[in-house]
Coordinates of C-alpha atoms and ligand atoms in Angstrom, one line a residue:
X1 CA -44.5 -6.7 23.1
X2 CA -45.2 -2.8 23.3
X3 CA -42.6 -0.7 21.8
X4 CA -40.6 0.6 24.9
X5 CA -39.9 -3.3 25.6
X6 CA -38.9 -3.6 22.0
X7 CA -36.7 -0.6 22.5
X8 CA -35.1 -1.8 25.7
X9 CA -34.2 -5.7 24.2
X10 CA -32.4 -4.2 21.0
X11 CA -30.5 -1.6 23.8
X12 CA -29.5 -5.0 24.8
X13 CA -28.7 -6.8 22.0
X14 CA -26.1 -3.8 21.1
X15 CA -24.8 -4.1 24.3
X16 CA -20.8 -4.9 24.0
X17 CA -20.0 -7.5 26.7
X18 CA -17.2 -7.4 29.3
X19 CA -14.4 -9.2 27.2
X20 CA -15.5 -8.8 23.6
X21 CA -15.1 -4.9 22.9
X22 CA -11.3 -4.7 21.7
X23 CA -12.2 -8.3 20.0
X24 CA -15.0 -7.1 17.9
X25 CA -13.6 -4.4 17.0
X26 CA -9.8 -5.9 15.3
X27 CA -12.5 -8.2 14.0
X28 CA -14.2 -5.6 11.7
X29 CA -11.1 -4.1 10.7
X30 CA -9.6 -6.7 9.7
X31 CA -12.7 -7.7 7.5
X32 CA -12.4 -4.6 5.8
X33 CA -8.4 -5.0 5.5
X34 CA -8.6 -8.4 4.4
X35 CA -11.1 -6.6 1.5
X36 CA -9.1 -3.7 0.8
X37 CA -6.1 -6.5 0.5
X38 CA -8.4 -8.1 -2.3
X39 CA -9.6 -5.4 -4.0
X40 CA -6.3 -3.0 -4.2
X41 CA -4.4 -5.1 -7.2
X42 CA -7.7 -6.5 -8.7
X43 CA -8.7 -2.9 -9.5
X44 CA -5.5 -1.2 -10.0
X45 CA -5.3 0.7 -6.6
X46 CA -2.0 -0.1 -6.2
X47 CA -0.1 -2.3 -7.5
X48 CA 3.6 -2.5 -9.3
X49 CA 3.7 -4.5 -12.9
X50 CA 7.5 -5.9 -12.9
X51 CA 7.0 -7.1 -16.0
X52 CA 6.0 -3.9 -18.0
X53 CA 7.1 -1.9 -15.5
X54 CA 4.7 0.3 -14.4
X55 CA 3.1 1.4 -10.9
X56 CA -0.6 1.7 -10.6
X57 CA -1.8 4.4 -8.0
X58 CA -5.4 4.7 -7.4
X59 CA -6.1 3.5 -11.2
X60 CA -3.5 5.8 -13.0
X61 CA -0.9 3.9 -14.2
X62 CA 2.4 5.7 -14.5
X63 CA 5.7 5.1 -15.7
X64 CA 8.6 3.5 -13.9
X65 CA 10.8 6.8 -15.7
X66 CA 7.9 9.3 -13.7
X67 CA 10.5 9.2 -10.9
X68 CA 8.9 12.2 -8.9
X69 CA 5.8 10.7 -8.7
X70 CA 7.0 7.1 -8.0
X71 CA 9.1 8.9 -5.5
X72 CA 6.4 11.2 -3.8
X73 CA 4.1 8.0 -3.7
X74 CA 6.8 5.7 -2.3
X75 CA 8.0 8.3 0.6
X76 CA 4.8 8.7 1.6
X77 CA 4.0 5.5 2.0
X78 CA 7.3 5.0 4.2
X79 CA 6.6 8.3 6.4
X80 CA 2.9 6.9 7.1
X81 CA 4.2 3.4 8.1
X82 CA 6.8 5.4 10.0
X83 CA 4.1 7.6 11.6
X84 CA 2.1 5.4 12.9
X85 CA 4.6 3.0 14.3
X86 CA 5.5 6.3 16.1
X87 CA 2.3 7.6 17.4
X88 CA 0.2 4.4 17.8
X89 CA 2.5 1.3 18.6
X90 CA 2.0 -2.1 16.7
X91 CA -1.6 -1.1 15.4
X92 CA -0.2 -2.3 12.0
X93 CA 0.3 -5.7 13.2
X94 CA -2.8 -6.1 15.5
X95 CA -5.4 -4.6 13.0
X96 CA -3.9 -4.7 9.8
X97 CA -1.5 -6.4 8.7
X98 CA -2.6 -9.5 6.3
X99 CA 0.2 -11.4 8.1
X100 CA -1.6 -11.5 11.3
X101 CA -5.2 -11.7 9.9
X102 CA -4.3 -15.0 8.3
X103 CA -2.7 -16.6 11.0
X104 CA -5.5 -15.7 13.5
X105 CA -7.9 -17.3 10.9
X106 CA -5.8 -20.4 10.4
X107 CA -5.7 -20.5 14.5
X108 CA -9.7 -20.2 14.4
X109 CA -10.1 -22.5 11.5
X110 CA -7.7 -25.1 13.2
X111 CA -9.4 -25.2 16.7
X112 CA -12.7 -25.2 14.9
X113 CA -11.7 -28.4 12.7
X114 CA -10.0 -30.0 16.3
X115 CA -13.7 -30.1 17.9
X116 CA -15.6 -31.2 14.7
X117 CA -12.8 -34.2 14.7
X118 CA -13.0 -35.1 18.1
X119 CA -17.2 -34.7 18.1
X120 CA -17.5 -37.2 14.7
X121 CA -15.0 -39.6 16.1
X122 CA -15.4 -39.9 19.9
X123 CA -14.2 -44.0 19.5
X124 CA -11.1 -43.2 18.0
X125 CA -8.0 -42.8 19.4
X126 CA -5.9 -39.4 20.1
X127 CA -3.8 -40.4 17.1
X128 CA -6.2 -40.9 14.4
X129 CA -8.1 -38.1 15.8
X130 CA -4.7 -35.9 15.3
X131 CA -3.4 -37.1 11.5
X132 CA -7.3 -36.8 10.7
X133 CA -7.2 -33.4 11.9
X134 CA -4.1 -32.8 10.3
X135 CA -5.6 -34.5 6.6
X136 CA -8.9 -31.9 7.2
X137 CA -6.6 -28.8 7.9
X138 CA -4.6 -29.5 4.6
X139 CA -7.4 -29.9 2.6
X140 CA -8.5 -26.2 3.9
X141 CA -5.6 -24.4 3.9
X142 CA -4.4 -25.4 0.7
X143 CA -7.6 -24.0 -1.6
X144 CA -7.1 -20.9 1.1
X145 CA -2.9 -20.7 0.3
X146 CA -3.8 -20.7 -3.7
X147 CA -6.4 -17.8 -3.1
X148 CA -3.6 -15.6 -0.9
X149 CA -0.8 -16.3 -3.3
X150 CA -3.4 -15.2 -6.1
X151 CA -4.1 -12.1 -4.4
X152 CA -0.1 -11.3 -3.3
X153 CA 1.3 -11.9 -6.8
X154 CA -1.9 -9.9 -8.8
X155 CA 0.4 -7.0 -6.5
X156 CA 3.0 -7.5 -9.0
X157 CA 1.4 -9.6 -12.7
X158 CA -1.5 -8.5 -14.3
X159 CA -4.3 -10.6 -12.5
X160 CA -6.2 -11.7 -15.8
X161 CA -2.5 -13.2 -16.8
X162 CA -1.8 -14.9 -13.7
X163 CA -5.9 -15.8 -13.3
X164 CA -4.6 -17.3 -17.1
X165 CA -1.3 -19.4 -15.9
X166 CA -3.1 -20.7 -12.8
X167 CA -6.3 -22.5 -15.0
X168 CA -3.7 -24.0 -17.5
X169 CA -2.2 -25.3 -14.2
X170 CA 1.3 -23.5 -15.4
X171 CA 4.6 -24.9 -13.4
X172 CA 6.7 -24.9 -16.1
X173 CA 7.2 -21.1 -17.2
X174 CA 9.5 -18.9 -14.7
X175 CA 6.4 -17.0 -13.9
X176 CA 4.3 -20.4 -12.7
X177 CA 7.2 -21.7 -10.7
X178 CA 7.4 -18.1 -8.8
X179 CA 3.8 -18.6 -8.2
X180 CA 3.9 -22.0 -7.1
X181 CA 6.9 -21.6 -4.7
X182 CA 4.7 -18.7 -3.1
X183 CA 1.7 -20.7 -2.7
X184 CA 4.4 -23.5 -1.0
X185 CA 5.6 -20.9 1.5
X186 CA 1.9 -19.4 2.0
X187 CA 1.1 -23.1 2.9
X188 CA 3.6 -23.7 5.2
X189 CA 3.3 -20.4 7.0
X190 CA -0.4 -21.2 7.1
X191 CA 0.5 -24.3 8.6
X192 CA 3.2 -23.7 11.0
X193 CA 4.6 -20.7 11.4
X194 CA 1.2 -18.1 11.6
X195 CA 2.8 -15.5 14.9
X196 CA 6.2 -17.0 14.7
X197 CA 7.2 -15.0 11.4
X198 CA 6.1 -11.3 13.3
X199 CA 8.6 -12.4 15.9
X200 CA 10.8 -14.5 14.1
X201 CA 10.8 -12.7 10.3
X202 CA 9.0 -9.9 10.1
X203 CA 11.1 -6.2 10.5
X204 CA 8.6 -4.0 11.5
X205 CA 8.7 -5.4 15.0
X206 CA 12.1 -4.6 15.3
X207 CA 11.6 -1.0 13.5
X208 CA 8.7 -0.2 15.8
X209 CA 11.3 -0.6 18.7
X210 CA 13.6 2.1 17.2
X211 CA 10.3 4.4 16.6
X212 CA 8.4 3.9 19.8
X213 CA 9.0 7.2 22.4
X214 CA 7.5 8.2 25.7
X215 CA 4.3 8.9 24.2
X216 CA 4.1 5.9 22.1
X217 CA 0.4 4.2 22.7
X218 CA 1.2 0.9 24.2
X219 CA -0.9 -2.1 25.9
X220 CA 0.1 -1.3 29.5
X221 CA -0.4 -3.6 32.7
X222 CA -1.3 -1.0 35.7
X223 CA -2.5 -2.0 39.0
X224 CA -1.6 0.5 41.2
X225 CA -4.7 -0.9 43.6
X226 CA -3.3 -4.4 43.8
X227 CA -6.2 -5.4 42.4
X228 CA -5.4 -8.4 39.8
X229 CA -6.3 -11.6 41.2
X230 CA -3.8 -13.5 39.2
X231 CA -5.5 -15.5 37.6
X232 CA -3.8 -15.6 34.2
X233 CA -6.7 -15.1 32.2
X234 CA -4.4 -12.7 30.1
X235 CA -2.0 -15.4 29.6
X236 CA -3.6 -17.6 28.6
X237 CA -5.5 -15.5 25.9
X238 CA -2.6 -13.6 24.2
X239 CA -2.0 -15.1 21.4
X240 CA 1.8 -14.2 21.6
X241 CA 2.3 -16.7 24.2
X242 CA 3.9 -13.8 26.4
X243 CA 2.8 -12.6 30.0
X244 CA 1.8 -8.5 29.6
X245 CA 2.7 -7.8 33.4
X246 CA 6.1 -8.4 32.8
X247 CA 6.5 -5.7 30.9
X248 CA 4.7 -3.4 28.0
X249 CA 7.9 -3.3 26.0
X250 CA 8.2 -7.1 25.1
X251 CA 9.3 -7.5 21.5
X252 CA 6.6 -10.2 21.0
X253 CA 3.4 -8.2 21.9
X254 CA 1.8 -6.8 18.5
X255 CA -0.9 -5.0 21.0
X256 CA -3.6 -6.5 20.1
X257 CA -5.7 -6.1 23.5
X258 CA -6.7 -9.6 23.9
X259 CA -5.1 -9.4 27.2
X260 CA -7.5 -6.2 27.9
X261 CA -10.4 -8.4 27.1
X262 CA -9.7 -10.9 28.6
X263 CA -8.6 -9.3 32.0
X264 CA -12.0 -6.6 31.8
X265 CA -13.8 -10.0 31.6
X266 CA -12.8 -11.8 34.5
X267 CA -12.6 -8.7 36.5
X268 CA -16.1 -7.1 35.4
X269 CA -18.0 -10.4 36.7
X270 CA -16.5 -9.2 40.0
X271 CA -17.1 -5.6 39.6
X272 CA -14.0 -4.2 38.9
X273 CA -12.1 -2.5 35.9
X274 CA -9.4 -3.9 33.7
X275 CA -6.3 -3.5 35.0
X276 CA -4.4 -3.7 31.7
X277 CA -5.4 -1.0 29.3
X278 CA -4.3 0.5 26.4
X279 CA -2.0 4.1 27.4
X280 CA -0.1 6.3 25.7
X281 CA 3.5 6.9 27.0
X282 CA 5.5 4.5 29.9
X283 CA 3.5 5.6 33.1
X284 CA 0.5 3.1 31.7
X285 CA -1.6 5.0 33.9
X286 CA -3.0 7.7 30.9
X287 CA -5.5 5.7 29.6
X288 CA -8.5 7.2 29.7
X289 CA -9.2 9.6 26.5
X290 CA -8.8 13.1 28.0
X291 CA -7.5 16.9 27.2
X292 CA -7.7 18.2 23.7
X293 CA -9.4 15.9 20.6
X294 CA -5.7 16.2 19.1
X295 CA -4.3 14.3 22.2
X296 CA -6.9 12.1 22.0
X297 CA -5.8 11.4 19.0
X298 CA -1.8 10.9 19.6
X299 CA -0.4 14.3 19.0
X300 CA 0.9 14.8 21.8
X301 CA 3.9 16.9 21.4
X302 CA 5.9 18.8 18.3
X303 CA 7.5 16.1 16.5
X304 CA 4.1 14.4 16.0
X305 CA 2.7 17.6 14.6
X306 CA 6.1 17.4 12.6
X307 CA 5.4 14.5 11.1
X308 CA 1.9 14.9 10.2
X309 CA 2.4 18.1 8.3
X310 CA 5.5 16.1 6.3
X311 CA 2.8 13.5 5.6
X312 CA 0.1 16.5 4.5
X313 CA 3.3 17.9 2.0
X314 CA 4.0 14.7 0.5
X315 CA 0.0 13.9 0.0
X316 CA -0.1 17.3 -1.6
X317 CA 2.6 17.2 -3.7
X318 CA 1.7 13.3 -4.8
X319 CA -1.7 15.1 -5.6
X320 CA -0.4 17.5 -7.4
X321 CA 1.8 15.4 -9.4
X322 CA -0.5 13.0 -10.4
X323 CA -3.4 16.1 -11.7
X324 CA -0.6 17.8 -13.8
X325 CA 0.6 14.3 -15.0
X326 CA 0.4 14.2 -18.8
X327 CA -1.1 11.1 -20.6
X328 CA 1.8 11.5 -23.4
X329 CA 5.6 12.1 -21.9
X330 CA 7.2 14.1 -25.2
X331 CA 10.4 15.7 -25.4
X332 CA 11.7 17.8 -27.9
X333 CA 15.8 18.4 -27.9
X334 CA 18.4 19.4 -31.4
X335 CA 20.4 16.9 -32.7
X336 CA 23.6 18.9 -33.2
X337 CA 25.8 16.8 -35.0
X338 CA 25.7 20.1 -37.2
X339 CA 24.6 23.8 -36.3
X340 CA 22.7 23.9 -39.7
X341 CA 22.4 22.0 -43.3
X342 CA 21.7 23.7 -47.1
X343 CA 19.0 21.8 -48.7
X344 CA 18.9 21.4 -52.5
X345 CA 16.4 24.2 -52.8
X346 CA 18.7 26.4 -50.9
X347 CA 16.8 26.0 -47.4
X348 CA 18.2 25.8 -44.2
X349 CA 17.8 22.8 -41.8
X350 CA 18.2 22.1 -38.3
X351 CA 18.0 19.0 -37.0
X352 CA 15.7 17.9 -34.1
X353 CA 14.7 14.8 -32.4
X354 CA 11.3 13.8 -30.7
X355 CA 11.2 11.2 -28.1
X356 CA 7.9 10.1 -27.3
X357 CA 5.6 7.7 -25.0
X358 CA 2.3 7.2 -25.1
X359 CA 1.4 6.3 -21.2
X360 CA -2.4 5.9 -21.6
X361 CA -5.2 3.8 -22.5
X362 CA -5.9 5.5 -25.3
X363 CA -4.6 6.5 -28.8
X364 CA -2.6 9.9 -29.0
X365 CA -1.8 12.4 -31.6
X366 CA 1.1 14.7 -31.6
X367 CA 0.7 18.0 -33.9
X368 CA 3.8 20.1 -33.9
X369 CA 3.9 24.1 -35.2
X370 CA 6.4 26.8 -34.4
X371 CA 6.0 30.0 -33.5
X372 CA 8.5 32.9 -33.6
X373 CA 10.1 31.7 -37.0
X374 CA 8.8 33.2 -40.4
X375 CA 7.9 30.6 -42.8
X376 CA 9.4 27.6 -41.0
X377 CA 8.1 23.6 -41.7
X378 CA 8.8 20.4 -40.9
X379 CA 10.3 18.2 -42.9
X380 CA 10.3 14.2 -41.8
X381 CA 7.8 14.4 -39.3
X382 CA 3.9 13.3 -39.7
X383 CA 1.0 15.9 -38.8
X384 CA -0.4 14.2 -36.2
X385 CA 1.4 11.3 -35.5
X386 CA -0.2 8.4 -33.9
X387 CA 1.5 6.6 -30.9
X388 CA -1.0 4.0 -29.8
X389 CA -1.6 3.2 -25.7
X390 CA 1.9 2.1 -24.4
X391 CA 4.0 3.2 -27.6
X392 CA 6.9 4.7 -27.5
X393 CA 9.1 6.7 -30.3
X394 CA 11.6 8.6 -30.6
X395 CA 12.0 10.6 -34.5
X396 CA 14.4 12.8 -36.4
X397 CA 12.9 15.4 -38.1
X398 CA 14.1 19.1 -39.6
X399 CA 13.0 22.3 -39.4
X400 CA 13.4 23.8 -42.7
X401 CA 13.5 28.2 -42.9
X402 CA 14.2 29.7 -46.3
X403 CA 17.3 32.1 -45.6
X404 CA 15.8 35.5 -46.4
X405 CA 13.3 35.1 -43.3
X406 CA 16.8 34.5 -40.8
X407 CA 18.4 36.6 -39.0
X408 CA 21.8 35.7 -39.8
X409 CA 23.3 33.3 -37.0
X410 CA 21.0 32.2 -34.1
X411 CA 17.1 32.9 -34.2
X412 CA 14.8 32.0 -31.7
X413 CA 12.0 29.8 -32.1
X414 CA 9.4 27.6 -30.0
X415 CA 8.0 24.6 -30.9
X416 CA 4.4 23.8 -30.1
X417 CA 3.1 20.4 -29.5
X418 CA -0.5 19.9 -29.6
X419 CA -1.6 16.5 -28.0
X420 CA -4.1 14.7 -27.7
X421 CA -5.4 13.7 -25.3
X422 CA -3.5 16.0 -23.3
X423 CA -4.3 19.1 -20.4
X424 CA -2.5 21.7 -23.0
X425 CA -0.3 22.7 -25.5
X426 CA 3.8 21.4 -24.5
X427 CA 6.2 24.4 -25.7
X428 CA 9.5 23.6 -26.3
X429 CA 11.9 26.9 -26.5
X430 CA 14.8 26.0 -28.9
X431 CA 17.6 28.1 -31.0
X432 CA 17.6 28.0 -34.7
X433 CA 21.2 28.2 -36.0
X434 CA 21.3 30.4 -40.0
X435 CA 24.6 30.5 -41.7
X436 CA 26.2 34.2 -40.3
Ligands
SF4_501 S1 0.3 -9.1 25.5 FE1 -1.8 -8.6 25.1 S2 -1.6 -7.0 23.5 FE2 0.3 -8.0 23.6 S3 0.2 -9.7 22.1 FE3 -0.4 -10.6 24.0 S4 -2.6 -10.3 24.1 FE4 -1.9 -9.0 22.5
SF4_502 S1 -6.4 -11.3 33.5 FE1 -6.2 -9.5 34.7 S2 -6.7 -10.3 36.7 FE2 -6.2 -12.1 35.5 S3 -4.0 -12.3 35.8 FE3 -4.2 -11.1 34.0 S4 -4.0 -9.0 34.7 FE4 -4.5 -10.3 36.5

């Protein structure tokens, strides 16, 4: 085979046929959703601990008390969900969301065990061949339900823990019968609900209603030729169970362009294009990619734009949150049950209090100092005082100035907190109070 034949059959083999394109590619994505699914709690990408309460964003943990950045993270997360229900439909549920992924496997899985049944047992009858396909699709799902609920509760346990409760088979602690219940409900949706929770359950339907304008992208059925032969072919292959050229705002439809396939199959063998297509607005009839690369891309008119620079603001300010985020949270504030004391040697104390938390993996050291106060010390407070990883304090101490270096009444002062590990020095500006 010389090298332009070569050349030519792999052309071919790349080729995508009439019918597949749309499929192919939700099939990819999902792949790599149903991964990124896996591998976000597993690896701390995101993931909330209830238990300890702490959030895990892209492998820093922080504090449920680190409100702005919980905050920043959270709204962002809502304004992105909110976006693209805006700007691109129900790509959510037709690409991405784990909801869908699994029930479209469990469809596959369950027509694929229907034709091994009826091939292996050809002499028995439709009843036997149904409860043994029923046994077989059990036997799947159920390994399959335990691996999900695995993955969906590592969102919120530690994995190792829960990896822990499931090996000792643990139904008898709170945690085990959460877990178990979920695996339960996994099963069953598995089993019989799969679509019927997006149209039964599931919210986001309902919210992408509310969100979806004019120049919302939608799955659109547009024959302005006459040219559908009616066949059904996109009927019969939406998984919804619903009938596109009704109508492109049906509640059901999570646009996932089976319909397109299907119809760009049937009417490519006869030489003609799709007649359902994916558009943005209500006309259906924009759907070929044209004008500027940011139309192309949905923004398409001033509250898009909006929206995407909210979305750049919150990603900046999450950003910039999480750099400046200290390991070590330390406040410094007086305790004022007094303005001052006289020590035994004639000293005067004011008293502070340190509250301190170590939110790290590591040890930490706190050194304090003061500036701006003559011959000051500390009295009931450790040089460098150890908080290990997840510790937290809180400690009375004094700061003790003999009188001739006061200025009688209030002196200023700052207290310096060296810590490590830390990005720099914390200064605390604070009032010292000297008899008058
Ligand atoms: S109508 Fe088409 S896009 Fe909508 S759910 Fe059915 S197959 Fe998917
Ligand atoms: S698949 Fe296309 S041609 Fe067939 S009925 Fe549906 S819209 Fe018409």
């Amino acid at each position: 085979m010389n090298t332009q034949t070569k050349k030519n059959e792999s052309k071919r083999a790349r080729t995508v046929l009439p019918g597949t394109r749309y499929h192919r590619v939700r099939k990819t994505v999902q792949t790599s959703c149903f991964l990124v699914f896996v591998t976000l709690p597993l690896f701390n990408i995101m993931r909330v601990d209830l238990l300890r309460q702490r959030f895990y964003v892209f492998g820093t943990e922080l504090w449920i008390s680190e409100f702005a950045i919980v905050f920043l993270t959270l709204m962002f997360l809502w304004i992105l969900i909110a976006a693209m229900a805006m700007v691109y439909g129900r790509f959510w549920c037709g690409y991405l969301c784990p909801q869908m992924i699994f029930s479209e496997t469990a469809n596959s899985l369950e027509k694929t065990i229907i034709r091994f049944v009826n091939k292996k047992m050809v002499n028995a009858g439709p009843g036997l061949r149904r409860v043994a396909a029923a046994v077989l699709v059990g036997i799947i799902f159920l390994p399959a339900s335990v691996f999900v609920t695995f993955v969906f509760v590592s969102y919120f346990v530690p994995p190792l823990d829960l990896f822990h409760r499931l090996l000792g088979l643990d139904i008898r602690t709170a945690g085990g019968i959460a877990g178990a219940s979920v695996t339960l409900v996994t099963f069953l949706d598995f089993a019989l609900l799969r679509q019927r929770f997006c149209t039964a359950i599931c919210p986001y339907g309902y919210l992408q209603n509310m969100l979806k304008d004019k120049h919302t992208l939608l799955v659109h059925f547009h024959d302005p030729n006459e040219e559908c032969i009616k066949c059904n072919k996109c009927v019969r292959a939406c998984p919804m169970g619903i009938d596109i050229r009704m109508s492109a705002h049906q509640l059901e439809c999570t646009h996932c362009a089976e319909c397109i396939d299907a119809c760009s199959g049937i009417l490519g063998r006869l030489g003609a294009q799709t007649v359902i297509q994916y558009a943005w607005g209500d006309s259906g009839a924009e759907s070929a990619p044209k004008g500027n690369w940011y139309r192309r891309i949905g923004l398409r008119d001033g509250k898009r734009i909006a929206v995407l620079v909210l979305l750049l603001v919150y990603a900046t300010g999450l950003s910039i949150a999480i750099s400046v985020r200290q390991p070590v949270l330390l406040r410094i504030m007086p305790d004022r049950i007094s303005l001052y004391s006289v020590g035994k040697d004639g000293k005067i104390h004011n008293h502070f209090r340190m509250v301190a938390s170590n939110r790290g993996h590591v040890q930490a050291s706190i050194s304090l100092s003061l500036a701006d106060l003559k011959d000051g010390t500390f009295d009931g407070i450790d040089d460098g005082k150890i908080l290990e990883p997840g510790e937290s304090v809180q400690q009375q101490f004094d700061v003790v100035v003999p009188v001739s270096s006061l200025h009688p009444g209030i002196n200023r002062m700052r207290i310096i907190a060296d810590v490590v590990p830390g990005k720099r020095s914390q200064q605390f500006s604070e009032t010292f109070f000297a008899p008058q």
